[in-house]
Amino acid sequence: MTWRLLFAIAVAVLAVAKKRNAVLWFIAGFFFEWIALIVILILPGGSGRRMFVGGGGSRDSGAHWHKKVSRSCPYCGNPVTFDDIPGNWTCPNCGQTFTYSSDGRVFASNKDELMPQMELMVKLFAKMAKKDGVVSENEVRQVDQIVRQAFRPTKEQLRKIMALFNESRYSDESFEIIAQNLYASVRGRSDILVDTIIALLAIAASDGALRTEEETMIRSAALIFGLADQYESIKAQFFGRSSSSEGSSTRGAGLENCYQLLGCTPNDSDQIIKKKYRELIKENHPDRLMSRGASEASIKEANSKIARIKHAYEQVMAARS
């Protein structure tokens, strides 16, 4: 009996080394002894193929690979970890979509293709411009400016964007559904969603006034984006930016606008205001944008925003002292 157990253990150990079923070979070693030992020595190693985690061994939405890989994003250069499955993946740092090939390489997707996030934003812009019934020249000019600054499109991309913009004005797809799809596409990234709200405000106000029905639409987007509590602060940031571009600044604004810019109210304590101020500084700090490979224009705008936030905080605290 002892010899049978020794043969069984030896055969099972070899089976594990060759990626074979250890239990079956333990039984074979116990009953067939040296014959099983010779057979397992002769047999080649198993395939060791990669298996899915999930029931049935089939590839479905609930399955995940055992193996993950890490590569550098071809756009921003930051490391990205994802499942070892060839296809298109989105960098969580810069939001760009890249392609992972079956040979293990990553490369930028076709530069003339529109990323899903880009398409969804353009659709939102079109719905906003059409809200009051007529798309004005100022609204078209504002959309063109936003698209060029935010996306830096190629000529072919710009052609596709304007075609999509014109088509989306008359589509049956609702503004709310598009906003929900955008939220899912960017995985709830607040920086992208806040910029989208600001862009919608810019388009709505491009004809000289922010109408009630337009603001209602923007508020619905903020609710979908999980930014309902921050909407007034975002709105204050936008109008602060607009006045700055016209040669004025938050220095001429009242305390009410300063509170709005900080996302606070006069009833908040000094501690709450200080906490909000630090959060805004951290969120909008240029170094954070630089680490994501942001454009020079975006970094310049971030510096301007930081200056407005600091001034608003100083005004509020001076009024309280």
C-alpha positions as semicolon CSV with decimal commas, in nm:
position;residue;x (nm);y (nm);z (nm)
1;M;0,000;0,000;0,000
2;T;0,286;0,240;0,083
3;W;0,445;0,185;-0,260
4;R;0,111;0,251;-0,429
5;L;0,076;0,583;-0,244
6;L;0,429;0,685;-0,334
7;F;0,368;0,606;-0,702
8;A;0,037;0,792;-0,689
9;I;0,196;1,104;-0,535
10;A;0,488;1,099;-0,780
11;V;0,253;1,067;-1,079
12;A;0,027;1,347;-0,948
13;V;0,324;1,581;-0,902
14;L;0,438;1,517;-1,260
15;A;0,082;1,573;-1,381
16;V;0,071;1,914;-1,214
17;A;0,406;2,006;-1,371
18;K;0,268;1,909;-1,713
19;K;-0,063;2,089;-1,653
20;R;-0,262;1,766;-1,643
21;N;-0,544;1,666;-1,410
22;A;-0,365;1,578;-1,085
23;V;-0,657;1,386;-0,934
24;L;-0,700;1,152;-1,231
25;W;-0,330;1,083;-1,249
26;F;-0,312;1,022;-0,872
27;I;-0,572;0,749;-0,915
28;A;-0,388;0,609;-1,217
29;G;-0,060;0,604;-1,022
30;F;-0,224;0,426;-0,729
31;F;-0,365;0,143;-0,941
32;F;-0,112;0,115;-1,226
33;E;0,203;0,222;-1,041
34;W;0,512;0,227;-1,268
35;I;0,302;0,203;-1,587
36;A;0,126;0,532;-1,502
37;L;0,464;0,685;-1,413
38;I;0,610;0,596;-1,755
39;V;0,302;0,722;-1,939
40;I;0,299;1,064;-1,763
41;L;0,673;1,099;-1,833
42;I;0,615;1,038;-2,206
43;L;0,309;1,260;-2,243
44;P;0,368;1,621;-2,355
45;G;0,265;1,912;-2,136
46;G;-0,096;2,034;-2,141
47;S;-0,209;2,339;-2,337
48;G;-0,242;2,558;-2,027
49;R;-0,493;2,767;-2,218
50;R;-0,633;3,080;-2,056
51;M;-0,975;3,030;-1,902
52;F;-1,251;3,274;-1,823
53;V;-1,368;3,341;-1,472
54;G;-1,740;3,280;-1,491
55;G;-1,991;3,004;-1,540
56;G;-2,006;2,776;-1,843
57;G;-1,669;2,879;-1,987
58;S;-1,850;3,095;-2,242
59;R;-1,769;3,457;-2,314
60;D;-2,049;3,673;-2,187
61;S;-2,088;4,013;-2,025
62;G;-2,011;3,871;-1,683
63;A;-1,688;3,695;-1,780
64;H;-1,341;3,830;-1,701
65;W;-0,996;3,724;-1,805
66;H;-0,758;3,582;-1,551
67;K;-0,477;3,770;-1,724
68;K;-0,433;4,148;-1,738
69;V;-0,170;4,352;-1,919
70;S;-0,021;4,695;-1,864
71;R;0,080;4,923;-2,150
72;S;0,161;5,291;-2,202
73;C;-0,121;5,497;-2,352
74;P;-0,014;5,604;-2,705
75;Y;-0,167;5,947;-2,641
76;C;-0,066;6,060;-2,290
77;G;0,204;5,800;-2,211
78;N;0,056;5,705;-1,873
79;P;0,042;5,333;-1,782
80;V;-0,296;5,163;-1,841
81;T;-0,397;4,821;-1,711
82;F;-0,671;4,628;-1,890
83;D;-0,786;4,275;-1,976
84;D;-0,566;4,089;-2,226
85;I;-0,834;4,102;-2,496
86;P;-0,757;4,256;-2,838
87;G;-0,981;4,549;-2,928
88;N;-1,047;4,913;-2,843
89;W;-0,985;5,041;-2,489
90;T;-1,021;5,384;-2,328
91;C;-0,740;5,542;-2,128
92;P;-0,876;5,648;-1,786
93;N;-0,619;5,929;-1,770
94;C;-0,681;6,120;-2,094
95;G;-1,008;5,963;-2,214
96;Q;-0,864;5,874;-2,556
97;T;-0,949;5,544;-2,723
98;F;-0,660;5,324;-2,835
99;T;-0,638;4,982;-3,001
100;Y;-0,478;4,676;-2,841
101;S;-0,373;4,424;-3,106
102;S;-0,346;4,047;-3,078
103;D;0,034;4,069;-3,093
104;G;0,043;4,274;-2,771
105;R;0,102;4,618;-2,925
106;V;-0,103;4,932;-2,858
107;F;-0,150;5,213;-3,105
108;A;-0,367;5,518;-3,160
109;S;-0,696;5,453;-3,331
110;N;-0,774;5,597;-3,671
111;K;-0,725;5,972;-3,621
112;D;-1,007;6,059;-3,859
113;E;-1,262;5,857;-3,665
114;L;-1,480;6,029;-3,407
115;M;-1,452;5,890;-3,056
116;P;-1,786;5,791;-2,898
117;Q;-1,754;6,064;-2,634
118;M;-1,693;6,322;-2,904
119;E;-2,001;6,213;-3,098
120;L;-2,222;6,228;-2,790
121;M;-2,102;6,577;-2,694
122;V;-2,167;6,707;-3,046
123;K;-2,519;6,561;-3,031
124;L;-2,581;6,744;-2,702
125;F;-2,451;7,068;-2,854
126;A;-2,691;7,026;-3,149
127;K;-2,991;6,964;-2,925
128;M;-2,903;7,270;-2,714
129;A;-2,861;7,496;-3,020
130;K;-3,198;7,379;-3,155
131;K;-3,386;7,417;-2,825
132;D;-3,524;7,764;-2,900
133;G;-3,638;7,653;-3,247
134;V;-3,375;7,831;-3,456
135;V;-3,001;7,764;-3,470
136;S;-2,840;8,106;-3,488
137;E;-2,512;8,196;-3,652
138;N;-2,368;8,280;-3,309
139;E;-2,456;7,933;-3,180
140;V;-2,291;7,765;-3,479
141;R;-1,982;7,982;-3,431
142;Q;-1,973;7,895;-3,059
143;V;-1,999;7,522;-3,130
144;D;-1,721;7,548;-3,387
145;Q;-1,498;7,726;-3,136
146;I;-1,566;7,471;-2,862
147;V;-1,504;7,177;-3,095
148;R;-1,175;7,320;-3,223
149;Q;-1,043;7,402;-2,875
150;A;-1,161;7,087;-2,697
151;F;-1,108;6,818;-2,962
152;R;-0,841;6,967;-3,192
153;P;-0,998;6,776;-3,483
154;T;-0,840;6,695;-3,817
155;K;-1,005;6,838;-4,127
156;E;-1,185;6,509;-4,187
157;Q;-1,299;6,492;-3,825
158;L;-1,427;6,850;-3,842
159;R;-1,626;6,764;-4,155
160;K;-1,779;6,463;-3,979
161;I;-1,853;6,670;-3,667
162;M;-2,044;6,937;-3,858
163;A;-2,236;6,672;-4,053
164;L;-2,327;6,502;-3,724
165;F;-2,425;6,837;-3,572
166;N;-2,664;6,914;-3,859
167;E;-2,810;6,564;-3,854
168;S;-2,859;6,558;-3,476
169;R;-3,062;6,879;-3,475
170;Y;-3,350;6,692;-3,637
171;S;-3,302;6,343;-3,491
172;D;-3,561;6,182;-3,262
173;E;-3,297;6,088;-3,003
174;S;-3,373;6,270;-2,680
175;F;-3,132;6,503;-2,504
176;E;-3,164;6,301;-2,182
177;I;-3,078;5,969;-2,351
178;I;-2,769;6,124;-2,511
179;A;-2,662;6,266;-2,172
180;Q;-2,706;5,924;-2,008
181;N;-2,497;5,760;-2,281
182;L;-2,222;6,021;-2,236
183;Y;-2,216;5,965;-1,860
184;A;-2,174;5,591;-1,915
185;S;-1,916;5,641;-2,190
186;V;-1,682;5,852;-1,975
187;R;-1,751;5,635;-1,670
188;G;-1,870;5,928;-1,464
189;R;-1,548;6,133;-1,491
190;S;-1,645;6,465;-1,334
191;D;-1,386;6,678;-1,517
192;I;-1,524;6,582;-1,859
193;L;-1,884;6,619;-1,743
194;V;-1,823;6,961;-1,586
195;D;-1,660;7,082;-1,909
196;T;-1,966;6,955;-2,100
197;I;-2,200;7,158;-1,876
198;I;-1,985;7,468;-1,928
199;A;-1,990;7,414;-2,305
200;L;-2,371;7,383;-2,301
201;L;-2,394;7,708;-2,103
202;A;-2,169;7,879;-2,358
203;I;-2,387;7,765;-2,649
204;A;-2,710;7,861;-2,474
205;A;-2,581;8,209;-2,386
206;S;-2,412;8,274;-2,722
207;D;-2,715;8,464;-2,854
208;G;-2,704;8,706;-2,559
209;A;-2,935;8,542;-2,307
210;L;-2,974;8,219;-2,112
211;R;-3,341;8,132;-2,161
212;T;-3,543;7,943;-1,903
213;E;-3,608;7,644;-2,130
214;E;-3,237;7,622;-2,217
215;E;-3,130;7,630;-1,854
216;T;-3,390;7,364;-1,771
217;M;-3,228;7,139;-2,030
218;I;-2,880;7,203;-1,891
219;R;-3,001;7,134;-1,537
220;S;-3,138;6,800;-1,655
221;A;-2,793;6,714;-1,791
222;A;-2,633;6,816;-1,460
223;L;-2,877;6,586;-1,277
224;I;-2,791;6,293;-1,506
225;F;-2,418;6,365;-1,464
226;G;-2,451;6,364;-1,084
227;L;-2,366;6,736;-1,074
228;A;-2,699;6,880;-0,962
229;D;-2,550;7,008;-0,634
230;Q;-2,261;7,172;-0,819
231;Y;-2,465;7,334;-1,097
232;E;-2,481;7,684;-0,948
233;S;-2,106;7,678;-0,885
234;I;-2,037;7,561;-1,242
235;K;-2,268;7,831;-1,376
236;A;-2,084;8,092;-1,170
237;Q;-1,752;7,966;-1,310
238;F;-1,882;8,004;-1,665
239;F;-2,016;8,357;-1,624
240;G;-1,701;8,453;-1,434
241;R;-1,499;8,327;-1,732
242;S;-1,721;8,516;-1,978
243;S;-1,684;8,847;-1,797
244;S;-1,308;8,790;-1,773
245;S;-1,283;8,742;-2,147
246;E;-1,459;9,074;-2,199
247;G;-1,200;9,260;-1,992
248;S;-1,359;9,242;-1,646
249;S;-1,302;8,996;-1,365
250;T;-1,451;8,867;-1,043
251;R;-1,309;9,179;-0,873
252;G;-1,617;9,365;-0,994
253;A;-1,853;9,091;-0,893
254;G;-2,050;9,097;-0,572
255;L;-2,010;8,861;-0,280
256;E;-2,302;8,657;-0,410
257;N;-2,107;8,562;-0,721
258;C;-1,801;8,485;-0,509
259;Y;-2,004;8,248;-0,295
260;Q;-2,147;8,084;-0,607
261;L;-1,801;8,042;-0,757
262;L;-1,691;7,862;-0,440
263;G;-2,008;7,653;-0,432
264;C;-2,103;7,796;-0,092
265;T;-2,366;8,017;0,069
266;P;-2,339;8,302;0,322
267;N;-2,482;8,066;0,584
268;D;-2,187;7,824;0,556
269;S;-1,918;7,829;0,824
270;D;-1,561;7,941;0,759
271;Q;-1,451;7,576;0,783
272;I;-1,692;7,466;0,509
273;I;-1,589;7,753;0,281
274;K;-1,222;7,674;0,336
275;K;-1,284;7,306;0,257
276;K;-1,472;7,393;-0,065
277;Y;-1,193;7,631;-0,163
278;R;-0,925;7,365;-0,119
279;E;-1,129;7,111;-0,318
280;L;-1,167;7,356;-0,608
281;I;-0,796;7,438;-0,607
282;K;-0,708;7,068;-0,611
283;E;-0,961;6,987;-0,884
284;N;-0,854;7,269;-1,116
285;H;-0,480;7,271;-1,048
286;P;-0,276;7,303;-1,373
287;D;-0,032;7,031;-1,261
288;R;-0,318;6,782;-1,267
289;L;-0,399;6,877;-1,626
290;M;-0,033;6,862;-1,729
291;S;-0,007;6,505;-1,599
292;R;-0,294;6,414;-1,832
293;G;-0,126;6,569;-2,135
294;A;-0,366;6,865;-2,157
295;S;-0,314;7,133;-2,420
296;E;-0,139;7,462;-2,348
297;A;-0,470;7,645;-2,389
298;S;-0,636;7,422;-2,127
299;I;-0,351;7,479;-1,881
300;K;-0,371;7,854;-1,939
301;E;-0,744;7,846;-1,871
302;A;-0,683;7,642;-1,555
303;N;-0,442;7,909;-1,427
304;S;-0,704;8,174;-1,495
305;K;-0,970;7,971;-1,312
306;I;-0,740;7,920;-1,014
307;A;-0,684;8,297;-0,995
308;R;-1,061;8,362;-0,994
309;I;-1,119;8,101;-0,724
310;K;-0,845;8,246;-0,504
311;H;-0,978;8,599;-0,546
312;A;-1,335;8,489;-0,466
313;Y;-1,212;8,317;-0,150
314;E;-1,015;8,625;-0,043
315;Q;-1,320;8,849;-0,101
316;V;-1,547;8,624;0,105
317;M;-1,304;8,585;0,393
318;A;-1,229;8,960;0,396
319;A;-1,600;9,036;0,420
320;R;-1,633;8,796;0,714
321;S;-1,342;8,939;0,915
